[in-house]
Each structure stands twice: as C-alpha cells, then as structure tokens.
Short mmCIF file of C-alpha atoms in Angstrom, two decimals:
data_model
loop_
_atom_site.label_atom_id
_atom_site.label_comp_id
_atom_site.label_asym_id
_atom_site.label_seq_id
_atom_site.Cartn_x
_atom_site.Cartn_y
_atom_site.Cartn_z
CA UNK A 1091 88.08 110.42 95.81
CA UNK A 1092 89.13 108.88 99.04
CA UNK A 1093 85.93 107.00 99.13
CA UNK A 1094 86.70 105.80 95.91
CA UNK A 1095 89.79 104.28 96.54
CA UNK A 1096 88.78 102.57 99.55
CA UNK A 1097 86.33 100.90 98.03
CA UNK A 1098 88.61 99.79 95.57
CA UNK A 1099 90.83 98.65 97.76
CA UNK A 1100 88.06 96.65 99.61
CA UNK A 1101 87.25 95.15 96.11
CA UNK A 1102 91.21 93.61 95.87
CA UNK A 1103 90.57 92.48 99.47
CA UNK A 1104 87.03 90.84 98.94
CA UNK A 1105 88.15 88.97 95.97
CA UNK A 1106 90.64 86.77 97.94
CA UNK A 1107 88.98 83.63 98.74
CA UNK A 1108 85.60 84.48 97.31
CA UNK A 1109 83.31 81.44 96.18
CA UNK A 1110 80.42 81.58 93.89
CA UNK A 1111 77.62 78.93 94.84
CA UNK A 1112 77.14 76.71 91.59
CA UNK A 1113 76.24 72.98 91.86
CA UNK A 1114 78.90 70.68 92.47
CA UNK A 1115 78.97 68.86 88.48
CA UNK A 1116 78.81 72.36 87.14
CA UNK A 1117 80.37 72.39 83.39
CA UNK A 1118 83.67 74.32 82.38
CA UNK A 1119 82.97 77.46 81.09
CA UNK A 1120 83.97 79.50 77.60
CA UNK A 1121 85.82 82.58 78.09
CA UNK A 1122 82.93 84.34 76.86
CA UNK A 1123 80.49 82.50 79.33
CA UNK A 1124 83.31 82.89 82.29
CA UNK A 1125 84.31 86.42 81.48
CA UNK A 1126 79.85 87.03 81.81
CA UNK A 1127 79.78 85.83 84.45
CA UNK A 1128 82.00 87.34 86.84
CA UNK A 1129 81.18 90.79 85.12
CA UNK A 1130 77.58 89.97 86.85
CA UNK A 1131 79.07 88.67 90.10
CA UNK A 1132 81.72 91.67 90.89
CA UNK A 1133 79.06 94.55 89.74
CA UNK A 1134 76.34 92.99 91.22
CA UNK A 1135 77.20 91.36 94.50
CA UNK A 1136 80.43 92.64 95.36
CA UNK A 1137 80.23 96.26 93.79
CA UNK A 1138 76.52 96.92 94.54
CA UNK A 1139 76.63 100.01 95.94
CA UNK A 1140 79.33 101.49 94.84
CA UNK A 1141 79.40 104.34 92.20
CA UNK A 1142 81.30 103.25 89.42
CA UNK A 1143 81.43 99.28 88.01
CA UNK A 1144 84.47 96.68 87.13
CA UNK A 1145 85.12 96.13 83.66
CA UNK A 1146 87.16 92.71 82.40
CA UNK A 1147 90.11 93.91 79.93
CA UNK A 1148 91.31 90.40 79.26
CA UNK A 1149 90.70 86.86 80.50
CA UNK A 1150 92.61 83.98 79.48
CA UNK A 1151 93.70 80.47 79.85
CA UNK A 1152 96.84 80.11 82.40
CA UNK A 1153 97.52 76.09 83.30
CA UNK A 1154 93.81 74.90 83.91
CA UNK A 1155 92.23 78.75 85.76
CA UNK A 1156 91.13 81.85 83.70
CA UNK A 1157 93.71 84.42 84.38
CA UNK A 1158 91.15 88.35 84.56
CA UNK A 1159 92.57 91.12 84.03
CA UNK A 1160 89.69 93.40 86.02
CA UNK A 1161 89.61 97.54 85.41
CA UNK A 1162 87.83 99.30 88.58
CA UNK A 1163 87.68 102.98 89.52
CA UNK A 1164 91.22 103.87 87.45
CA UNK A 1165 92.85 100.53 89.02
CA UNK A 1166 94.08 97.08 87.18
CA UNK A 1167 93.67 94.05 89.30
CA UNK A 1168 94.62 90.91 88.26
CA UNK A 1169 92.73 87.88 89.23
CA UNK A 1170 91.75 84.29 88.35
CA UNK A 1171 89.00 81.88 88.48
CA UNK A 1172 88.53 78.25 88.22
CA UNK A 1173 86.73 77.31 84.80
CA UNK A 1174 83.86 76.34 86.37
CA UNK A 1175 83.24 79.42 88.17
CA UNK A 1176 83.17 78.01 91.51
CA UNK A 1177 86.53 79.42 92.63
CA UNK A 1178 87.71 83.17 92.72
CA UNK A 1179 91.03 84.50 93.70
CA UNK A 1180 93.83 87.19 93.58
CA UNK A 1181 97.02 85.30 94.06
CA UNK A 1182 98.75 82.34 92.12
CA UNK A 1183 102.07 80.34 93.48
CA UNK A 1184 104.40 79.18 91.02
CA UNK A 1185 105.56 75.48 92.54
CA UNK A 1186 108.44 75.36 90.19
CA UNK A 1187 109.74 79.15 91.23
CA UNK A 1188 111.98 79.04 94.61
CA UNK A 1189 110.27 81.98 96.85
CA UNK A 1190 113.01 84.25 98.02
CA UNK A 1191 114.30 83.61 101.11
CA UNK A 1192 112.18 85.71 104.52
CA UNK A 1193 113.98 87.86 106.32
CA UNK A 1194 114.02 88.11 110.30
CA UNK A 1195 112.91 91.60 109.67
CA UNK A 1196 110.27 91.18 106.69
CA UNK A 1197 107.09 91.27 109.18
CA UNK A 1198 107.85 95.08 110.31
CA UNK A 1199 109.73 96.21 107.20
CA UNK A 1200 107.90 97.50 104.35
CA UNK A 1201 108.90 95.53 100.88
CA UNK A 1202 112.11 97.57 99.47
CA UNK A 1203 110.62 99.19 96.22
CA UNK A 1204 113.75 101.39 94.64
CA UNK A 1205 115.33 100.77 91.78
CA UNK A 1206 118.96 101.43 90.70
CA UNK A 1207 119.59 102.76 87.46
CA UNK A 1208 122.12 100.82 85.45
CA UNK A 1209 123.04 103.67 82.68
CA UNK A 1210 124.89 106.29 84.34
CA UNK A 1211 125.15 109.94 83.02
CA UNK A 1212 126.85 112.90 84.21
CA UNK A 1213 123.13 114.96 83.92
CA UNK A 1214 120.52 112.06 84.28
CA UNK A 1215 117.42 112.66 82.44
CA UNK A 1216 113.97 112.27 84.22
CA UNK A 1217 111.04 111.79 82.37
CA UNK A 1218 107.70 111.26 83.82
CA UNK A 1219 104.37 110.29 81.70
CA UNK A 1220 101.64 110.84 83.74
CA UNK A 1221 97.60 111.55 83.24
CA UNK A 1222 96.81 114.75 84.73
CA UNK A 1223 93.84 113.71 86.55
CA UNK A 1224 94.85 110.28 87.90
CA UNK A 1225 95.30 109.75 91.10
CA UNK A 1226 98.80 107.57 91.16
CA UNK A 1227 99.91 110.17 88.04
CA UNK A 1228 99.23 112.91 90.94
CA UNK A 1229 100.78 110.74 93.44
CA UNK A 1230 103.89 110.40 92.48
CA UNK A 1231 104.20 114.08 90.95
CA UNK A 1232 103.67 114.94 94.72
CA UNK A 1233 106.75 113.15 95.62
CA UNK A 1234 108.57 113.94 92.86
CA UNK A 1235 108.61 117.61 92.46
CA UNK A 1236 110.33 118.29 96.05
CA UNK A 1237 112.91 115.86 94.13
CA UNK A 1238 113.54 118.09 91.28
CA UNK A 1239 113.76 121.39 93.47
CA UNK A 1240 116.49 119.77 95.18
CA UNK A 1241 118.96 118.37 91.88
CA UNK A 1242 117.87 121.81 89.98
CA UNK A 1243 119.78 121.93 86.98
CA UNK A 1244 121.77 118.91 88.09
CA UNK A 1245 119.29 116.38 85.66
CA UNK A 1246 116.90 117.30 82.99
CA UNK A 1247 113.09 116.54 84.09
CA UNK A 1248 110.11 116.56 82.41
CA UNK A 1249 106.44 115.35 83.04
CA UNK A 1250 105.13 114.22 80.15
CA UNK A 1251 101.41 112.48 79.15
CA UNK A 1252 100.44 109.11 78.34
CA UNK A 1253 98.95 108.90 74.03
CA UNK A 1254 95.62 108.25 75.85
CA UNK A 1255 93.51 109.69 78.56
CA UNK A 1256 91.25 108.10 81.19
CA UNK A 1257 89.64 111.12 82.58
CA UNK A 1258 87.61 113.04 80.05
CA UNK A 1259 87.61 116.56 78.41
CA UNK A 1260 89.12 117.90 81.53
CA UNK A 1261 92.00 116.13 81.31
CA UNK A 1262 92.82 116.55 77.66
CA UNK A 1263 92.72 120.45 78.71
CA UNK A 1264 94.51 120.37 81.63
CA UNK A 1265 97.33 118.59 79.47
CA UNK A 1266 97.66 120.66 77.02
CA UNK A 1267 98.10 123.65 79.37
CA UNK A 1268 100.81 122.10 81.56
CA UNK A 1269 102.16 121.39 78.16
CA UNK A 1270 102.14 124.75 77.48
CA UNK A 1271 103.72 126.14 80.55
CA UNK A 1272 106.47 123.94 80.23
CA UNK A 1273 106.91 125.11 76.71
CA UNK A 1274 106.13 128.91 77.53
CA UNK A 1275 107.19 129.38 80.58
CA UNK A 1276 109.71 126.46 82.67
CA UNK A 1277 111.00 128.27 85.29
CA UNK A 1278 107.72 128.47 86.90
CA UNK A 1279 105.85 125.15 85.71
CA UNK A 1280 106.43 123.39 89.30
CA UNK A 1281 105.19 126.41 91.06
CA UNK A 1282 102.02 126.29 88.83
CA UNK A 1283 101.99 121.85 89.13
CA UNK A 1284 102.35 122.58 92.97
CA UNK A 1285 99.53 125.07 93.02
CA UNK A 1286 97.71 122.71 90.78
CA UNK A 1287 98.11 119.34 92.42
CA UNK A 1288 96.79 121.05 96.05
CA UNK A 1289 93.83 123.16 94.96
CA UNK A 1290 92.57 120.20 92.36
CA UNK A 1291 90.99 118.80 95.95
CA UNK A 1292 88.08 120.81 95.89
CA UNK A 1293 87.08 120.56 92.19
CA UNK A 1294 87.86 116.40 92.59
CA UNK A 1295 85.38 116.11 95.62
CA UNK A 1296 83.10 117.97 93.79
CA UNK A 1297 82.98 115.89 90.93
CA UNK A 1298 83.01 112.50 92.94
CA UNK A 1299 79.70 113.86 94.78
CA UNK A 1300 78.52 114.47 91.48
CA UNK A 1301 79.35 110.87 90.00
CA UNK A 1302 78.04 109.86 93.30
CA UNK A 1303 74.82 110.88 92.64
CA UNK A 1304 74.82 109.76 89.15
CA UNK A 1305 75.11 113.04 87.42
CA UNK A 1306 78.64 113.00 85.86
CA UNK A 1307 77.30 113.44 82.62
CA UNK A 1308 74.18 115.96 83.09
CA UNK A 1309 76.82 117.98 84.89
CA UNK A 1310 79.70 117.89 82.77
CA UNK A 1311 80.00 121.78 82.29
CA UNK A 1312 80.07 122.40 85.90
CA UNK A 1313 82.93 119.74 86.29
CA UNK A 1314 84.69 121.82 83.39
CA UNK A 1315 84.14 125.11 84.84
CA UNK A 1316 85.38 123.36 88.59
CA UNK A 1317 88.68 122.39 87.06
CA UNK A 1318 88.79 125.40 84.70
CA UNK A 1319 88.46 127.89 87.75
CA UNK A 1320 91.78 125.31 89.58
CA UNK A 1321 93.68 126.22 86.42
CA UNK A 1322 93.42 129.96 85.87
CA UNK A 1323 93.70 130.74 89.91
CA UNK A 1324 96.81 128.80 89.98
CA UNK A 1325 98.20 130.69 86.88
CA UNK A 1326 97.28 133.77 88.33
CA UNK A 1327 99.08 133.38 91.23
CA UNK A 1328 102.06 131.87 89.64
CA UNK A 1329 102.01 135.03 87.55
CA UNK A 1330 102.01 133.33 84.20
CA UNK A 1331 100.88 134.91 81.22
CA UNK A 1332 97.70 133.44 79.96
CA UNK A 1333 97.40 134.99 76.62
CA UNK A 1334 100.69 133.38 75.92
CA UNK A 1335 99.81 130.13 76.90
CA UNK A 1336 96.02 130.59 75.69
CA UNK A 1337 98.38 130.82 72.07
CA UNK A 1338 99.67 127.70 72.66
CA UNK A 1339 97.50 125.90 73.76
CA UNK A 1340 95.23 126.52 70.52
CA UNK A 1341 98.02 125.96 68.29
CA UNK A 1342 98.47 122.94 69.95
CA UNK A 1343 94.98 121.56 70.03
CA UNK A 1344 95.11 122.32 66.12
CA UNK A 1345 98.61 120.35 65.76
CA UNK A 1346 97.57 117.54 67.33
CA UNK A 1347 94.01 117.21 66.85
CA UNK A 1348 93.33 116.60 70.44
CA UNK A 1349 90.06 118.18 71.13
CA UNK A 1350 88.67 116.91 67.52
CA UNK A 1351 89.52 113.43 68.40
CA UNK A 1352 87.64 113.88 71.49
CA UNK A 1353 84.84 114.75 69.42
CA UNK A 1354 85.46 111.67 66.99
CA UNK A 1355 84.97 108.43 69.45
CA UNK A 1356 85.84 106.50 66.22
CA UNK A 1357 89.67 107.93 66.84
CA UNK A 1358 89.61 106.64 70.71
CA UNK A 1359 91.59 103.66 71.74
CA UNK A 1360 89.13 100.82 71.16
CA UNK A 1361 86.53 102.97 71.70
CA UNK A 1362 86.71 104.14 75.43
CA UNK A 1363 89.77 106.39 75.08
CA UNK A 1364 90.29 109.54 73.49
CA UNK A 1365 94.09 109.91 72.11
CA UNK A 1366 96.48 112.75 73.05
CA UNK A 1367 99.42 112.54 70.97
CA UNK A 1368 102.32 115.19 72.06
CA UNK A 1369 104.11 112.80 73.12
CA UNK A 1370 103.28 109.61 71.14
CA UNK A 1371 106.76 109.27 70.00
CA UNK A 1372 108.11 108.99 73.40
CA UNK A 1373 105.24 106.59 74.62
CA UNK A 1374 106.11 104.08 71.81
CA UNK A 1375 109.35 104.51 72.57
CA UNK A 1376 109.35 103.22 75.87
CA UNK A 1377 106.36 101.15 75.61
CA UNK A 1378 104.90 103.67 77.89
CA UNK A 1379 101.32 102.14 79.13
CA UNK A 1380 99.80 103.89 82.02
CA UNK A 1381 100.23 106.49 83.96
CA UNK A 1382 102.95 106.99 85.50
CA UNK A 1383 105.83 105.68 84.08
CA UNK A 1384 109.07 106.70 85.62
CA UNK A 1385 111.91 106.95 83.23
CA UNK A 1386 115.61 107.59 83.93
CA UNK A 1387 118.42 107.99 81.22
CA UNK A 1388 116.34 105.70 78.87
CA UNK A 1389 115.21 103.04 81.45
CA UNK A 1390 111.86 102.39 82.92
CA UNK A 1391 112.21 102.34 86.43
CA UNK A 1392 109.26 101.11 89.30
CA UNK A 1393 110.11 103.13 92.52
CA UNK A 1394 108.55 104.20 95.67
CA UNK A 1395 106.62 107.62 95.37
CA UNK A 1396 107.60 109.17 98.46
CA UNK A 1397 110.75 112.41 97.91
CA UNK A 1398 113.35 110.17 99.80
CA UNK A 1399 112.65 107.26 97.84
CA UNK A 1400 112.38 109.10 94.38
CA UNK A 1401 115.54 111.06 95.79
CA UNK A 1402 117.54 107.97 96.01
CA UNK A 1403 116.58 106.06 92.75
CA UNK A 1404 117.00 109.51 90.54
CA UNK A 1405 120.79 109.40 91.94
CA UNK A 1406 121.64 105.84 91.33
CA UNK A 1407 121.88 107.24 87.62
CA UNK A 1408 124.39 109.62 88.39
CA UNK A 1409 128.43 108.74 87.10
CA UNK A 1410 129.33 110.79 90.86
CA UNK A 1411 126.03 111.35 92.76
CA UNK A 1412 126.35 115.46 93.29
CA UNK A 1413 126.26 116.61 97.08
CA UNK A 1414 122.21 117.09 96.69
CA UNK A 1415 121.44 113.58 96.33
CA UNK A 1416 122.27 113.70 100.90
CA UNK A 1417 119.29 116.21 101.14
CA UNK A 1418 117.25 114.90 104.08
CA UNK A 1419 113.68 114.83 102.03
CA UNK A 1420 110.24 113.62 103.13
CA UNK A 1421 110.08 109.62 103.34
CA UNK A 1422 106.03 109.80 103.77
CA UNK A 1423 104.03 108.57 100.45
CA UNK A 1424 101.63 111.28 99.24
CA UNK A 1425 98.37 110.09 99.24
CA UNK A 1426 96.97 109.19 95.80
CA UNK A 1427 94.75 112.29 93.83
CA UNK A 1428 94.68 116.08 94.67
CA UNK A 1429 95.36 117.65 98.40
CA UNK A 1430 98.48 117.59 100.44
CA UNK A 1431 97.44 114.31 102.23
CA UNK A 1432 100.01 111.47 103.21
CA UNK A 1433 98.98 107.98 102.44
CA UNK A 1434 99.45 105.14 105.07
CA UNK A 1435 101.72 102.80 103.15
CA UNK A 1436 104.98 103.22 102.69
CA UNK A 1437 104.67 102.29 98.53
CA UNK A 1438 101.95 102.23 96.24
CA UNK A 1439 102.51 100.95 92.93
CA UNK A 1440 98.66 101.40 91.69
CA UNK A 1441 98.45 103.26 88.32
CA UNK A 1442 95.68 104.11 85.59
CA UNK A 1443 95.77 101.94 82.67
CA UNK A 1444 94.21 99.39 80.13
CA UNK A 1445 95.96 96.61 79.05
CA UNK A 1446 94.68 96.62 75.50
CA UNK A 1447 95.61 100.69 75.26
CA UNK A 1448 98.90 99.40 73.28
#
C-alpha cells in the first residue's frame, strides 16, 4: 500500500513540466486522438513499472488546453495538455483571479484546511460516507474516531458508505457488516472499526504483493479469506455476536441486492463499479461523490484528517461548544490505508472517486 501511494504521488510530481517530443508543425488533436494519446504516454513511459495503470475519466476543452481528469491507484488528478500534445502539466493560473495575498509565515506553515460550520445545533450531527477499503476513507476514520470518543453523546455520528464501491467483493462485505454492527450492536462499533482499521495492515500488504505480482484475480479467494479472517478476529475480540449480525447482514444483502449486483456488471456504475445502495438516499442527498465526504448538520465540509483538526471543525457547529471540544487530541495526520502509521503532511485531501460515478 505504501508503495502504492508513493508511486502515485511520484506520478502528480512527474507530470509537472513533462514534454512529449512531437515535431514542431504537429496538428491539433481530437479529444479522442488527445485523450489516446496520453493514455499511451502515462502507462507506458511514466507508469512502466508500476503495478496498476492511469485511466482518463474526462478530458475537455478549457480556453485553448485539454483539461484530464486522470484516475490512478484510487487517486483523481487533474491535469491538462496543450492540443497538440506537446505540452503536459498539473497546474493552471487564472490571470483574471487576484491570488490571495502571502503571508510572512506561509513558507513554514502548512495551508489552514478547517472548515467552520455555518448551521449551528445544540447536538451537531456527523455523518461520514466512506469506502471501507480506501485508503483516505480509512484515513480520516483514523482521525476521526478519537473525535467521537471524546463529544460521546454530545453529537450524533455515523459512518456511512458511498452508492458505489472501488474495491471489490471485499469491500461490499466488509460494508455490510459495519453496517450491521452499527445497526446490531452501537455501543461497540468503534471498538470493532478500531480493531478493524489496525489489523486490515496485514491482509492489505498481502493483497498489494499479490497485485504486485499480477495475481489479484487468480487469487481472489485468498484476498477474501485475508480480509474475512480481519473481520471475525476483530468481532471476536470486541465480543460481538456474530450470529446476530450474520442475520443482518443476509437480510441486508437480500434488501438491497448488493451481492447480486456484484454478480450483474450490467447494474455497475458505467460498468466498472458495483452499486451498494444503503445509503443511496443520503448520497443523493448531499451529492455525496467519493469517499470520504465529511458532513456536519447538513453541510459538506473539507477538513484536515488529523483528531485536533477534526476536533475543531466538528465544534464550530455547536450553538455553545461543550467543555470537550478543549480536549488536547492528536494533531498528527494518520497515514492513508490500514496500520496505526502517521503520515508526513500535515493535510491530505486525496480521496477515491470517479467523476462520472454521479
């Protein structure tokens, strides 16, 4: 997983500046012929030897340069190119926008990434829509769940799941169980999520060794019986009851037709992903696209991930902040995926999703 990400990370770095060599007279591309092009270009030049391969979501016309909208290893990256292919490049000024003014202090400050709520409530309520297996969905659960310990009863929170998954049969499964704890048994969901979220490490390196070696497929059972095993240790030692939630979790599967639309690619969203739907009401509500989405008393809200930052954005939405909200929590970002790693940023704001999902 960490691999992964670095890589991906490289790719957003490598893009800056790139150049492809074409002659000098070369003739403005279609979308069709651009968007071809710089599929070859990124998969085979820049992504070589990596273990997974960039997608383009979207590409389109923005004053003179093809705006990309490029999907690699769970990530969106935005991009753009000059029509004739012989410029690429991550980062557009606006001439007719006035940048914001620097600060003495910008160079050794990290960018200020909270968010106040404007609608205040006496009991704020949290909602989180994450995917259970991606990495920023983990992320910010990570940071959030110390978060939650600390208002208690003070707000009303609840993780939720995107209408779509990213991650395969696994994740569908996983949902549904969380689901099902929440449903069956609250009071000890974020014991089980902590449990979870820590012990997923060894199943997720085993399955990027696999996908490493090009047998994600030819190995799918043992990648089911990896995150399987995560599951039903951590709801042992939670001490939940698993023929309860083994009840739910079939009735719910049956309800929503989750594990027959995984069988039906014909129901996936445009073809590459399989639809969970517990919560479609609430995605369409608010517009919900990827995973996560943080949202507080109604509003979507873009935050940092670490406790203290999630701490102070959470309490913006109280009418009178309670005496909590001064809990001294943890300002370091968890590092993206499973494991109980810190991440050397202060903010990430990464997520998993496609921009034609809606």
């Amino acid at each position: 997983m960490k691999k992964a990400i670095i890589l991906s990370l490289m790719l957003a770095l490598v893009l800056t500046g790139c150049s492809f060599k074409v002659p000098q007279a070369a003739k403005v591309l279609t979308p069709d012929e651009a968007k071809a092009q710089i599929t070859d270009y990124i998969n085979n030049q820049l992504l070589a030897d990596a273990p997974y391969k960039a997608t383009i979501n979207s590409i389109s016309d923005i004053s003179g340069v093809y705006k990309l909208s490029i999907g690699v290893n769970d990530q969106q990256i935005d991009a753009y190119m000059t029509r004739d292919a012989s410029l690429f490049f991550t980062q557009i000024y606006d001439m007719k926008k006035k940048p914001a003014a620097a600060s003495s202090t910008a160079a050794n400050t990290p960018a200020e990434t909270t968010q106040e709520v404007n609608t205040k409530t006496a009991k704020p309520t949290v909602e989180l829509f994450v995917m259970s297996s991606c990495p920023y969905g983990t992320q910010i659960e990570k940071g959030i769940l110390p978060v939650a310990a600390t208002l208690g009863k003070k707000i009303d929170f609840a993780i939720k799941f995107c209408d779509y998954a990213m991650h395969g049969e696994k994740e569908l499964k996983e949902e549904m169980n969380q689901y099902c704890i929440q449903q069956n048994e609250p009071a000890k969901f974020a014991a089980y999520l902590n449990c979870y979220l820590a012990d997923g490490k060894t199943a997720a390196d085993f399955e990027t060794d696999l996908q490493k070696k090009g047998e994600a497929q030819s190995k799918s059972a043992d990648i089911l019986a990896k995150w399987a095993k995560v599951s039903a240790d951590c709801v042992a030692k939670v001490k939940i009851n698993k023929g309860k939630i083994a009840t739910c979790v079939a009735a719910t599967d049956k309800k929503f037709n989750v594990m027959s639309g995984f069988a039906d690619q014909s129901s996936w969203i445009n073809g590459q992903f399989p639809q969970f739907n517990i919560f479609k009401d609430d995605n369409t509500k608010y517009g919900v696209g990827g995973s996560p989405t943080l949202v507080i008393n109604g509003e979507t809200i873009s935050t940092a991930r670490d406790s203290a930052s999630l701490l102070k954005t959470i309490c913006s939405a109280f009418t009178t902040a309670p005496a909590e909200c001064q809990a001294q929590l943890s300002s370091e970002t968890p590092a993206p995926g499973f494991g109980t790693a810190t991440a050397a940023s202060g903010s990430d704001s990464a997520s998993c999703n496609t921009p034609t999902a809606q």
